Amino acid sequence: MLKLFHPLVQKWFVEKLGEPTDIQIKAWPHIAHGKNVLLVAPTGSGKTLTAFLWALQKLITKEWETGRVRVLYVSPLKALNNDVRRNLLQPLQELQPYFTATGQEFPALSVLTRSGDTPQHDRRKMLRRPPEILITTPESLNLILSSKNSRTMLAGVKTVILDEIHAVLGNKRGTHLITAVDRLVPLAGEFQRIALS
């Protein structure tokens, strides 16, 4: 399955992580073909990296223009969002030398979180220079979509990753999340949906 990826992404993966997990082997062909997927696997099985790696490659290789939100990650757990941000920055930092050592440009990708705790000056900065990857909660996503100024930063979204989907289905937060994803379509056009449970 690693053959789907850029040779330097493959090399990084093998050297840093070894072999792909079962969920990665099963999911990556579908994700690479732009299909909407639901990944159900235990904690520690590599679900989050499975969901993100194809999009990271699109950003790193500039198949997707940078300077706009291309990947939207939504989780009901603020603490998880901070962990996901840290866990995304690590592979980006590790991948950069693989590209620069071969003379290939590596874009400066921004990964930011937005929640009710995000200071106003950080929100304004985010509008001026949107991150390529935005990590948020269902409630904050609805607030972003309700603000004329804020929602424009989501117009370029290509992939939406919905984590801990089982925690919100069948309750008010789940309804807000589904509504927000539906509201995003007229703004961004169709995009890939990857749900994790």
Short mmCIF file of C-alpha atoms in Angstrom, two decimals:
data_model
loop_
_atom_site.label_atom_id
_atom_site.label_comp_id
_atom_site.label_asym_id
_atom_site.label_seq_id
_atom_site.Cartn_x
_atom_site.Cartn_y
_atom_site.Cartn_z
CA MET A 1 0.00 0.00 0.00
CA LEU A 2 2.90 2.36 0.51
CA LYS A 3 3.41 2.31 -3.28
CA LEU A 4 0.49 4.75 -3.47
CA PHE A 5 2.65 7.41 -1.83
CA HIS A 6 5.51 9.62 -3.02
CA PRO A 7 8.83 7.71 -2.77
CA LEU A 8 10.11 10.01 -0.01
CA VAL A 9 6.92 9.57 2.00
CA GLN A 10 7.35 5.82 1.59
CA LYS A 11 10.96 6.02 2.75
CA TRP A 12 10.02 8.13 5.79
CA PHE A 13 7.21 5.75 6.71
CA VAL A 14 9.37 2.62 6.55
CA GLU A 15 12.29 4.21 8.42
CA LYS A 16 10.17 5.82 11.16
CA LEU A 17 7.15 3.52 11.49
CA GLY A 18 7.97 0.24 9.79
CA GLU A 19 5.14 -1.63 8.14
CA PRO A 20 1.61 -0.27 7.64
CA THR A 21 -1.07 -1.49 10.03
CA ASP A 22 -4.09 -3.49 8.88
CA ILE A 23 -6.34 -0.42 8.88
CA GLN A 24 -3.80 1.48 6.75
CA ILE A 25 -3.50 -1.37 4.25
CA LYS A 26 -7.29 -1.58 3.91
CA ALA A 27 -8.10 2.13 3.92
CA TRP A 28 -5.39 3.87 1.88
CA PRO A 29 -6.50 2.60 -1.55
CA HIS A 30 -10.01 3.96 -0.89
CA ILE A 31 -8.72 7.24 0.52
CA ALA A 32 -6.31 7.63 -2.43
CA HIS A 33 -9.25 7.27 -4.82
CA GLY A 34 -11.18 10.01 -3.00
CA LYS A 35 -13.83 7.75 -1.50
CA ASN A 36 -15.65 8.60 1.70
CA VAL A 37 -14.63 6.10 4.37
CA LEU A 38 -15.42 5.06 7.92
CA LEU A 39 -12.41 3.69 9.80
CA VAL A 40 -13.25 1.55 12.81
CA ALA A 41 -10.24 0.26 14.72
CA PRO A 42 -8.89 0.22 18.27
CA THR A 43 -6.88 3.06 19.76
CA GLY A 44 -3.23 2.86 18.74
CA SER A 45 -3.91 1.19 15.39
CA GLY A 46 -2.83 4.19 13.32
CA LYS A 47 -6.30 5.49 12.39
CA THR A 48 -5.40 9.15 12.65
CA LEU A 49 -2.28 8.86 10.51
CA THR A 50 -4.27 6.70 8.10
CA ALA A 51 -6.78 9.53 7.70
CA PHE A 52 -4.20 12.30 7.37
CA LEU A 53 -1.26 10.89 5.41
CA TRP A 54 -2.79 11.09 1.93
CA ALA A 55 -3.81 14.71 2.52
CA LEU A 56 -0.37 15.53 3.93
CA GLN A 57 1.19 14.15 0.77
CA LYS A 58 -1.12 16.29 -1.41
CA LEU A 59 -0.01 19.37 0.53
CA ILE A 60 3.69 18.47 0.63
CA THR A 61 3.84 17.76 -3.11
CA LYS A 62 1.78 20.88 -3.84
CA GLU A 63 -0.99 18.99 -5.59
CA TRP A 64 -3.15 21.13 -3.32
CA GLU A 65 -2.41 24.83 -3.20
CA THR A 66 -1.24 26.01 0.20
CA GLY A 67 -2.35 29.15 2.04
CA ARG A 68 -5.91 27.90 2.50
CA VAL A 69 -7.61 25.36 4.72
CA ARG A 70 -7.46 22.08 2.80
CA VAL A 71 -7.96 19.61 5.65
CA LEU A 72 -10.58 20.11 8.33
CA TYR A 73 -10.35 17.80 11.34
CA VAL A 74 -13.30 17.80 13.75
CA SER A 75 -13.37 16.07 17.12
CA PRO A 76 -15.73 16.54 20.06
CA LEU A 77 -12.75 16.38 22.45
CA LYS A 78 -10.68 19.57 22.79
CA ALA A 79 -7.87 17.67 24.54
CA LEU A 80 -7.70 15.21 21.64
CA ASN A 81 -7.47 18.12 19.21
CA ASN A 82 -4.32 19.42 20.89
CA ASP A 83 -2.79 15.93 20.81
CA VAL A 84 -3.65 15.52 17.13
CA ARG A 85 -1.95 18.83 16.34
CA ARG A 86 1.23 17.72 18.12
CA ASN A 87 1.05 14.32 16.42
CA LEU A 88 0.77 15.96 12.98
CA LEU A 89 3.63 18.37 13.51
CA GLN A 90 6.01 15.49 14.21
CA PRO A 91 5.67 13.74 10.82
CA LEU A 92 5.84 17.10 9.06
CA GLN A 93 9.10 17.91 10.86
CA GLU A 94 10.44 14.44 10.12
CA LEU A 95 9.45 14.52 6.44
CA GLN A 96 11.02 17.90 5.68
CA PRO A 97 14.67 16.71 5.67
CA TYR A 98 13.78 13.85 3.30
CA PHE A 99 12.62 16.40 0.73
CA THR A 100 15.21 19.11 1.30
CA ALA A 101 18.08 16.57 1.18
CA THR A 102 17.05 15.74 -2.40
CA GLY A 103 16.69 19.40 -3.38
CA GLN A 104 12.89 19.32 -3.34
CA GLU A 105 10.96 22.19 -1.86
CA PHE A 106 8.99 21.47 1.29
CA PRO A 107 6.16 23.93 1.92
CA ALA A 108 5.73 25.55 5.32
CA LEU A 109 2.46 23.96 6.36
CA SER A 110 0.42 25.36 9.22
CA VAL A 111 -1.60 23.17 11.60
CA LEU A 112 -3.81 25.16 13.97
CA THR A 113 -6.58 24.43 16.45
CA ARG A 114 -9.67 26.52 16.92
CA SER A 115 -12.04 26.16 19.86
CA GLY A 116 -13.93 28.37 22.27
CA ASP A 117 -10.62 28.87 24.09
CA THR A 118 -8.82 30.32 21.05
CA PRO A 119 -7.94 33.97 21.79
CA GLN A 120 -9.50 36.61 19.54
CA HIS A 121 -6.13 37.79 18.19
CA ASP A 122 -5.31 34.19 17.13
CA ARG A 123 -8.67 33.96 15.36
CA ARG A 124 -7.95 37.18 13.45
CA LYS A 125 -4.48 35.92 12.52
CA MET A 126 -6.08 32.69 11.28
CA LEU A 127 -8.33 34.71 8.95
CA ARG A 128 -5.35 36.61 7.51
CA ARG A 129 -3.26 33.46 7.03
CA PRO A 130 -5.47 30.36 7.17
CA PRO A 131 -3.78 27.11 8.16
CA GLU A 132 -3.63 24.29 5.65
CA ILE A 133 -4.93 22.00 8.40
CA LEU A 134 -7.57 23.27 10.82
CA ILE A 135 -8.45 21.25 13.90
CA THR A 136 -11.69 22.15 15.66
CA THR A 137 -14.80 20.99 17.53
CA PRO A 138 -18.35 20.64 16.17
CA GLU A 139 -19.44 23.75 18.08
CA SER A 140 -16.56 25.88 16.81
CA LEU A 141 -17.13 24.64 13.28
CA ASN A 142 -20.73 25.85 13.46
CA LEU A 143 -19.54 29.23 14.76
CA ILE A 144 -17.01 29.51 11.93
CA LEU A 145 -19.70 28.70 9.37
CA SER A 146 -22.04 31.27 10.93
CA SER A 147 -19.52 34.10 10.56
CA LYS A 148 -19.30 35.66 7.10
CA ASN A 149 -15.61 36.51 7.57
CA SER A 150 -14.59 33.19 9.10
CA ARG A 151 -16.41 30.82 6.78
CA THR A 152 -14.52 32.03 3.72
CA MET A 153 -11.37 30.33 5.04
CA LEU A 154 -13.13 26.97 4.56
CA ALA A 155 -13.92 27.52 0.88
CA GLY A 156 -10.94 25.40 -0.23
CA VAL A 157 -11.52 22.34 1.98
CA LYS A 158 -10.68 19.07 0.20
CA THR A 159 -10.90 16.58 3.10
CA VAL A 160 -12.96 16.53 6.29
CA ILE A 161 -11.89 14.11 9.02
CA LEU A 162 -14.50 13.41 11.68
CA ASP A 163 -12.93 11.75 14.71
CA GLU A 164 -14.68 10.03 17.62
CA ILE A 165 -17.81 9.90 15.47
CA HIS A 166 -19.38 7.32 17.79
CA ALA A 167 -19.29 9.86 20.65
CA VAL A 168 -21.60 12.31 18.89
CA LEU A 169 -23.95 10.16 16.83
CA GLY A 170 -27.47 10.14 18.15
CA ASN A 171 -27.13 13.28 20.26
CA LYS A 172 -27.33 17.05 19.85
CA ARG A 173 -23.61 17.42 19.13
CA GLY A 174 -23.92 14.87 16.34
CA THR A 175 -26.80 16.80 14.82
CA HIS A 176 -24.70 19.98 14.95
CA LEU A 177 -21.79 18.18 13.32
CA ILE A 178 -23.83 16.70 10.46
CA THR A 179 -25.51 20.07 9.90
CA ALA A 180 -22.12 21.80 9.80
CA VAL A 181 -20.72 19.32 7.28
CA ASP A 182 -23.82 19.81 5.12
CA ARG A 183 -23.42 23.60 5.36
CA LEU A 184 -19.84 23.31 4.20
CA VAL A 185 -20.73 21.71 0.84
CA PRO A 186 -22.18 24.86 -0.85
CA LEU A 187 -19.11 26.77 0.30
CA ALA A 188 -16.32 24.30 -0.56
CA GLY A 189 -17.98 22.02 -3.09
CA GLU A 190 -17.81 18.27 -2.64
CA PHE A 191 -14.98 17.02 -0.46
CA GLN A 192 -13.79 13.70 0.90
CA ARG A 193 -15.19 12.62 4.25
CA ILE A 194 -13.21 10.32 6.53
CA ALA A 195 -14.90 9.28 9.78
CA LEU A 196 -12.99 7.61 12.61
CA SER A 197 -14.42 5.52 15.42
#
